[in-house]
Amino acid sequence: MATEMIPDGHGIARIPPPHGTALAFLTLTFGTFVVGTGEFAIMGMLPEFAASLHVSEAQAGYAITAYALGVVVGAPLFTILGARLSRRELLLVLFGFFCGGNVLGVMMPTPGLVDMARFITGLPHGALFGISALIGASMVDRARRGWAVGRVLSGIAIATLIGAPFSTFAADHLGWRIAYVVIGLAGAVTLLGVWRYIPADQPDRAVTPLGELQGLANAQVLLTLLTAAIGFGGMFTLYTFLTSILNNVTHVPEWMVMTYMVLWGAGMLAGANVGAWIVDRNLDAAVLVALVGSIGTMLVLPYVLHSRIGLMADVFLVPTFFNALGPALQTRLMDFAGTAQTLAASLNHSAFNIANALGAVLGSVLLAHQFGYGALGMGGALLSVGGLLVYLVALFALKGRNAQSA
């Protein structure tokens, strides 16, 4: 039986969960934690992963690329194919697919087949996060949407803080396959939680795949997605090469590397919560603060590379500002996506992975041309400036449109 929906007057129906909002939010946050852990874990276990498959770390890195490609392809694919399903139904399908992909990955005997399995596992990723955020927003009043989205997406930050380091430990002692079996089992637990605790919304049978695509024909949606695809890139310009910086420039002991990784995860968690708090007060201010703060923290990077304490502070602040952008852009898409709510929310995470690739590629180019690790700060700042400029264009375009309609 579908749960009664309470209209909120803003196009998004508030849906009371069957067993209370606390358990529903716990399920959604745990789900994003599990999927986030599945994405980030392989980065920490790459040496063991490569050794078990008898390939170099560079070759093993193709598994990361395959997953990211799966995210970019899968977000629109699953959303369009599942357009006539309710959000709860689609979330169940997506978690089932995620569990199956992880099982497939641990069974594959060769690097090429593992890469294929990682691509398959990445397919539901974007839609999982996007739909989880929409469901979270549907369970609260409009004035608390930012809090709800931040609460759900904080699972990603917790994954970098706890899930990925624990997976690295498990891989070192039990092997990467066992680590991913555990991640797959955690996905199955989440699937049961979705079935039990997430409100059974009514599917909108009037929604069609073509309707979802047509709903994207909105400049504000496209500019918001472009802000994410560019603006998030600076974070990955640093994160991709953080271990190399610690080893080659800051020269920290091996045991301290994990300290910086934990600080990074703590910054992401702080950013998700602070960003959500600002969103519920002023959405545009949240985006602008996040992007301007990102520019500042990236520009500071070259001056703290040789200072352990200074780099610790920047390693915390960089993800704090960048991740504050997530709840703001996700919430903004809800305001402008119209009939393409699910597709737009899913594509936000495709944009995030495009930023991941963009930041990593920019960092690689800068280092390959001997600009040094300090140049990563300038490169990351330029991407944040690009995101800021795109968002300012979006604001001016919206102001012009409102002036014409007045």
XYZ file of C-alpha atoms in Angstrom:
406
model
C 0.000 0.000 0.000
C 1.328 3.444 -0.908
C 1.915 5.971 1.844
C -0.305 9.046 1.864
C 1.450 12.078 0.384
C 1.064 15.510 1.976
C 1.381 18.330 -0.595
C 3.772 21.067 0.459
C 2.652 23.605 -2.133
C 5.966 23.614 -3.961
C 5.679 20.674 -6.331
C 7.274 18.091 -4.035
C 4.932 15.978 -1.924
C 5.977 15.345 1.663
C 5.774 11.605 2.307
C 5.680 10.317 5.893
C 7.788 7.151 6.280
C 5.971 4.067 7.628
C 8.213 3.590 10.692
C 9.369 7.131 11.408
C 11.828 9.508 9.791
C 14.781 8.506 11.998
C 14.969 4.951 10.623
C 14.275 6.155 7.082
C 17.109 8.692 7.192
C 19.410 6.144 8.820
C 18.710 3.750 5.946
C 19.383 6.372 3.277
C 22.561 7.634 4.953
C 23.831 4.106 5.465
C 23.114 3.440 1.789
C 25.177 6.395 0.582
C 27.895 5.345 3.035
C 28.010 1.839 1.561
C 28.061 3.020 -2.059
C 30.613 5.714 -1.238
C 32.809 3.118 0.445
C 32.553 0.923 -2.644
C 33.746 3.827 -4.782
C 36.598 5.119 -2.616
C 37.874 1.857 -1.094
C 39.756 0.734 -4.187
C 41.956 3.850 -4.092
C 43.413 2.865 -0.724
C 43.789 -0.820 -1.577
C 45.282 -0.259 -5.041
C 48.709 -1.838 -4.252
C 47.133 -5.064 -2.937
C 44.563 -5.020 -5.724
C 47.306 -4.715 -8.370
C 49.488 -7.395 -6.792
C 46.652 -9.923 -6.617
C 45.900 -9.426 -10.324
C 49.612 -9.372 -11.272
C 49.469 -5.948 -12.916
C 51.098 -2.582 -12.231
C 49.322 0.020 -10.115
C 48.904 2.151 -13.239
C 47.098 -0.724 -14.980
C 45.054 -1.431 -11.862
C 43.912 2.183 -11.935
C 41.794 1.369 -14.985
C 39.321 -0.211 -12.569
C 38.793 3.246 -11.032
C 38.301 4.774 -14.473
C 35.859 2.004 -15.431
C 33.753 2.670 -12.341
C 33.667 6.433 -12.993
C 32.619 5.790 -16.589
C 29.851 3.523 -15.326
C 28.592 6.338 -13.084
C 28.451 8.814 -15.964
C 26.663 6.360 -18.271
C 24.401 4.768 -15.674
C 22.835 7.855 -14.113
C 20.768 8.872 -17.160
C 20.326 5.257 -18.311
C 18.731 3.946 -15.112
C 16.689 7.091 -14.573
C 15.199 7.004 -18.071
C 14.532 3.247 -18.038
C 12.968 3.497 -14.575
C 10.900 6.606 -15.308
C 7.590 4.835 -14.633
C 8.712 3.264 -11.355
C 8.183 4.894 -7.982
C 11.327 6.220 -6.320
C 11.232 3.467 -3.719
C 10.857 0.789 -6.404
C 13.725 2.218 -8.421
C 15.925 2.455 -5.325
C 15.317 -1.241 -4.621
C 16.326 -2.117 -8.189
C 19.446 0.031 -7.951
C 20.666 -1.498 -4.694
C 20.032 -4.952 -6.101
C 22.157 -4.028 -9.100
C 24.878 -2.613 -6.834
C 25.027 -5.833 -4.797
C 25.157 -7.946 -7.945
C 27.960 -5.839 -9.413
C 30.110 -6.267 -6.319
C 29.560 -10.026 -6.299
C 30.441 -10.150 -9.991
C 33.628 -8.175 -9.337
C 35.008 -10.549 -6.708
C 34.313 -13.539 -8.957
C 36.184 -12.219 -12.001
C 39.628 -13.868 -12.474
C 41.355 -11.436 -14.874
C 42.006 -7.660 -14.816
C 39.889 -6.995 -17.913
C 36.892 -8.822 -16.471
C 37.321 -7.049 -13.139
C 37.302 -3.716 -14.983
C 34.092 -4.761 -16.737
C 32.537 -5.666 -13.376
C 33.593 -2.317 -11.894
C 31.929 -0.542 -14.830
C 28.719 -2.484 -14.161
C 28.906 -1.722 -10.430
C 29.244 1.997 -11.176
C 26.099 2.115 -13.332
C 23.572 2.572 -10.464
C 25.807 4.954 -8.478
C 24.535 8.339 -9.687
C 20.878 7.367 -9.628
C 21.291 5.879 -6.131
C 22.577 9.139 -4.691
C 20.163 11.331 -6.624
C 17.041 9.359 -5.733
C 18.142 8.985 -2.099
C 18.444 12.779 -1.868
C 14.992 13.262 -3.421
C 13.417 10.768 -1.026
C 15.100 12.489 1.911
C 13.756 15.876 0.797
C 10.265 14.394 0.356
C 10.116 13.403 4.035
C 10.508 16.929 5.454
C 9.040 20.384 5.005
C 10.434 22.518 2.187
C 12.270 24.758 4.670
C 14.365 21.763 5.799
C 15.262 20.329 2.390
C 18.894 21.406 2.691
C 19.211 19.628 6.018
C 17.607 16.486 4.586
C 19.839 16.389 1.505
C 22.934 17.057 3.622
C 21.938 14.305 6.054
C 21.529 11.751 3.268
C 24.690 12.711 1.380
C 26.780 12.845 4.563
C 27.127 9.094 4.091
C 29.638 9.838 1.304
C 31.800 11.821 3.722
C 31.540 9.110 6.372
C 32.706 6.652 3.713
C 35.940 8.606 3.268
C 36.308 8.960 7.032
C 35.582 5.381 8.105
C 34.543 3.092 5.252
C 37.511 3.508 2.916
C 40.225 3.257 5.644
C 38.529 0.176 7.129
C 38.319 -1.398 3.664
C 42.031 -0.740 3.145
C 42.764 -2.473 6.445
C 40.547 -5.419 5.477
C 42.189 -5.687 2.058
C 45.694 -5.671 3.589
C 44.816 -8.519 5.957
C 42.135 -10.508 4.109
C 42.434 -9.456 0.461
C 40.471 -6.998 -1.658
C 37.923 -9.612 -2.691
C 36.832 -10.200 0.910
C 36.593 -6.435 1.440
C 34.217 -6.128 -1.511
C 32.182 -9.132 -0.378
C 31.563 -7.219 2.870
C 30.596 -4.096 0.890
C 28.187 -6.188 -1.192
C 26.625 -7.664 1.959
C 26.243 -4.173 3.422
C 24.447 -3.229 0.206
C 22.061 -6.152 0.746
C 21.350 -4.911 4.285
C 20.551 -1.491 2.832
C 18.199 -3.057 0.278
C 16.248 -4.675 3.122
C 16.201 -1.351 4.947
C 14.787 0.411 1.873
C 12.077 -2.237 1.557
C 11.171 -1.881 5.247
C 11.624 1.786 6.151
C 11.374 3.958 3.015
C 7.889 5.337 2.239
C 6.111 3.648 -0.648
C 5.407 6.611 -2.895
C 3.013 6.340 -5.819
C 4.726 6.034 -9.219
C 3.812 8.794 -11.644
C 2.608 6.801 -14.645
C 2.423 10.002 -16.690
C 6.204 10.339 -16.580
C 7.935 8.979 -19.673
C 11.591 8.686 -20.691
C 11.036 11.422 -23.265
C 9.410 13.592 -20.618
C 12.445 13.203 -18.360
C 14.737 14.303 -21.187
C 12.496 17.221 -22.147
C 12.504 18.373 -18.541
C 16.235 18.997 -18.858
C 15.632 21.666 -21.496
C 16.076 24.306 -18.828
C 19.098 26.575 -18.814
C 19.138 26.738 -15.009
C 19.360 22.947 -14.722
C 22.151 22.729 -17.279
C 24.102 25.602 -15.692
C 23.747 24.009 -12.250
C 25.100 20.711 -13.580
C 27.943 22.553 -15.313
C 28.768 24.327 -12.054
C 29.154 20.912 -10.425
C 31.182 19.423 -13.282
C 33.712 22.271 -13.161
C 33.485 23.599 -9.610
C 34.088 20.266 -7.874
C 37.170 19.554 -10.013
C 39.628 21.402 -7.798
C 38.998 19.021 -4.912
C 40.172 16.080 -6.997
C 43.175 17.989 -8.298
C 44.470 17.771 -4.725
C 42.907 14.503 -3.511
C 44.276 12.450 -6.407
C 47.862 13.408 -5.537
C 47.594 13.909 -1.776
C 49.547 10.760 -0.904
C 52.275 11.729 -3.374
C 52.512 15.190 -1.784
C 52.784 13.687 1.685
C 55.521 11.285 0.572
C 57.513 13.501 -1.772
C 57.100 17.062 -0.461
C 55.899 17.125 3.137
C 57.864 13.937 3.943
C 55.559 12.628 6.648
C 56.082 9.172 8.179
C 54.055 6.346 6.657
C 51.741 6.134 9.664
C 50.793 9.828 9.357
C 49.360 9.453 5.863
C 46.198 7.920 7.342
C 45.896 10.922 9.683
C 45.624 13.248 6.699
C 43.108 10.942 5.034
C 40.952 10.959 8.166
C 41.179 14.766 8.295
C 40.037 14.865 4.676
C 37.012 12.737 5.518
C 36.233 14.894 8.565
C 36.339 17.971 6.331
C 33.903 16.386 3.887
C 31.527 15.544 6.735
C 31.763 19.075 8.139
C 31.157 20.549 4.683
C 28.041 18.464 4.074
C 26.507 19.594 7.358
C 27.557 23.249 7.251
C 26.533 23.521 3.604
C 23.114 22.047 4.372
C 22.643 24.517 7.240
C 23.387 27.475 4.967
C 21.148 26.099 2.189
C 18.076 26.230 4.425
C 18.800 29.923 5.028
C 20.083 31.103 1.633
C 20.787 28.630 -1.162
C 22.699 31.029 -3.411
C 24.859 32.158 -0.499
C 25.739 28.509 0.182
C 27.017 28.046 -3.378
C 28.954 31.311 -3.411
C 30.555 30.723 0.002
C 31.549 27.199 -1.021
C 33.144 28.275 -4.305
C 34.911 31.369 -2.958
C 36.182 29.382 0.025
C 37.385 26.665 -2.336
C 39.367 29.203 -4.342
C 41.018 30.536 -1.206
C 41.974 27.161 0.253
C 43.438 25.973 -3.058
C 45.497 29.154 -3.480
C 46.972 28.605 -0.002
C 48.154 25.089 -0.900
C 51.610 25.972 -2.372
C 52.502 27.842 0.832
C 51.718 24.980 3.235
C 53.169 21.994 1.365
C 56.290 21.945 3.528
C 54.427 22.437 6.808
C 52.801 19.388 8.363
C 50.472 21.481 10.522
C 49.682 23.952 7.750
C 48.908 21.159 5.303
C 46.729 19.458 7.928
C 44.640 22.624 8.206
C 44.289 22.925 4.431
C 43.523 19.215 4.011
C 40.587 19.755 6.369
C 39.387 23.066 4.892
C 39.593 22.139 1.193
C 36.951 19.349 1.380
C 34.917 21.383 3.893
C 34.313 24.165 1.368
C 34.045 21.898 -1.669
C 31.599 19.463 -0.087
C 29.399 22.312 1.131
C 28.619 22.729 -2.571
C 26.920 19.320 -2.792
C 23.686 19.918 -0.805
C 23.304 23.364 -2.388
C 23.480 22.208 -5.998
C 21.345 19.111 -5.300
C 18.669 21.290 -3.702
C 18.828 23.883 -6.502
C 18.136 21.171 -9.066
C 14.920 20.360 -7.195
C 13.787 23.944 -7.747
C 14.346 24.013 -11.507
C 14.170 20.426 -12.805
C 10.358 20.355 -13.080
C 9.305 16.962 -14.460
C 12.944 15.794 -14.639
C 13.540 15.710 -10.869
C 14.985 12.187 -10.805
C 17.125 12.569 -13.912
C 18.541 15.934 -12.827
C 19.349 14.660 -9.331
C 21.097 11.611 -10.794
C 23.048 13.654 -13.336
C 24.378 15.804 -10.491
C 26.486 12.804 -9.461
C 27.541 12.172 -13.033
C 28.746 15.777 -13.030
C 30.591 15.067 -9.788
C 32.445 12.193 -11.457
C 33.207 14.332 -14.499
C 34.775 16.780 -12.040
C 36.715 13.863 -10.561
C 38.172 13.023 -13.963
C 38.733 16.677 -14.879
C 40.608 17.422 -11.672
C 42.762 14.310 -11.930
C 43.628 14.978 -15.576
C 44.504 18.625 -14.891
C 46.739 17.571 -12.017
C 48.460 14.953 -14.174
C 49.106 17.501 -16.935
C 50.561 20.031 -14.506
C 52.892 17.459 -12.967
C 53.855 15.965 -16.349
C 54.974 19.424 -17.485
C 57.145 19.824 -14.385
C 55.133 22.618 -12.781
C 55.460 20.913 -9.400
C 52.956 19.992 -6.717
C 52.376 23.632 -5.763
C 50.775 24.176 -9.171
C 47.969 21.825 -8.162
C 46.656 24.599 -5.925
C 46.547 27.090 -8.782
C 44.951 24.534 -11.116
C 42.308 23.625 -8.546
C 41.590 27.309 -7.866
C 41.092 27.947 -11.596
C 38.490 25.167 -11.753
C 36.678 26.712 -8.779
C 36.791 30.092 -10.517
C 35.271 28.406 -13.572
C 32.468 26.965 -11.452
C 31.883 30.356 -9.837
C 31.652 32.097 -13.224
C 29.143 29.526 -14.481
C 27.009 30.008 -11.377
C 27.106 33.794 -11.724
C 25.904 33.377 -15.321
C 23.046 31.240 -13.976
C 22.097 33.939 -11.449
C 22.206 36.753 -14.015
C 20.194 34.686 -16.507
C 17.565 33.975 -13.837
C 17.433 37.647 -12.869
C 16.954 38.619 -16.515
C 14.204 36.043 -16.999
C 12.379 37.220 -13.868
C 12.661 40.851 -14.997
C 11.102 39.987 -18.366
C 8.207 38.095 -16.772
C 7.497 40.867 -14.245
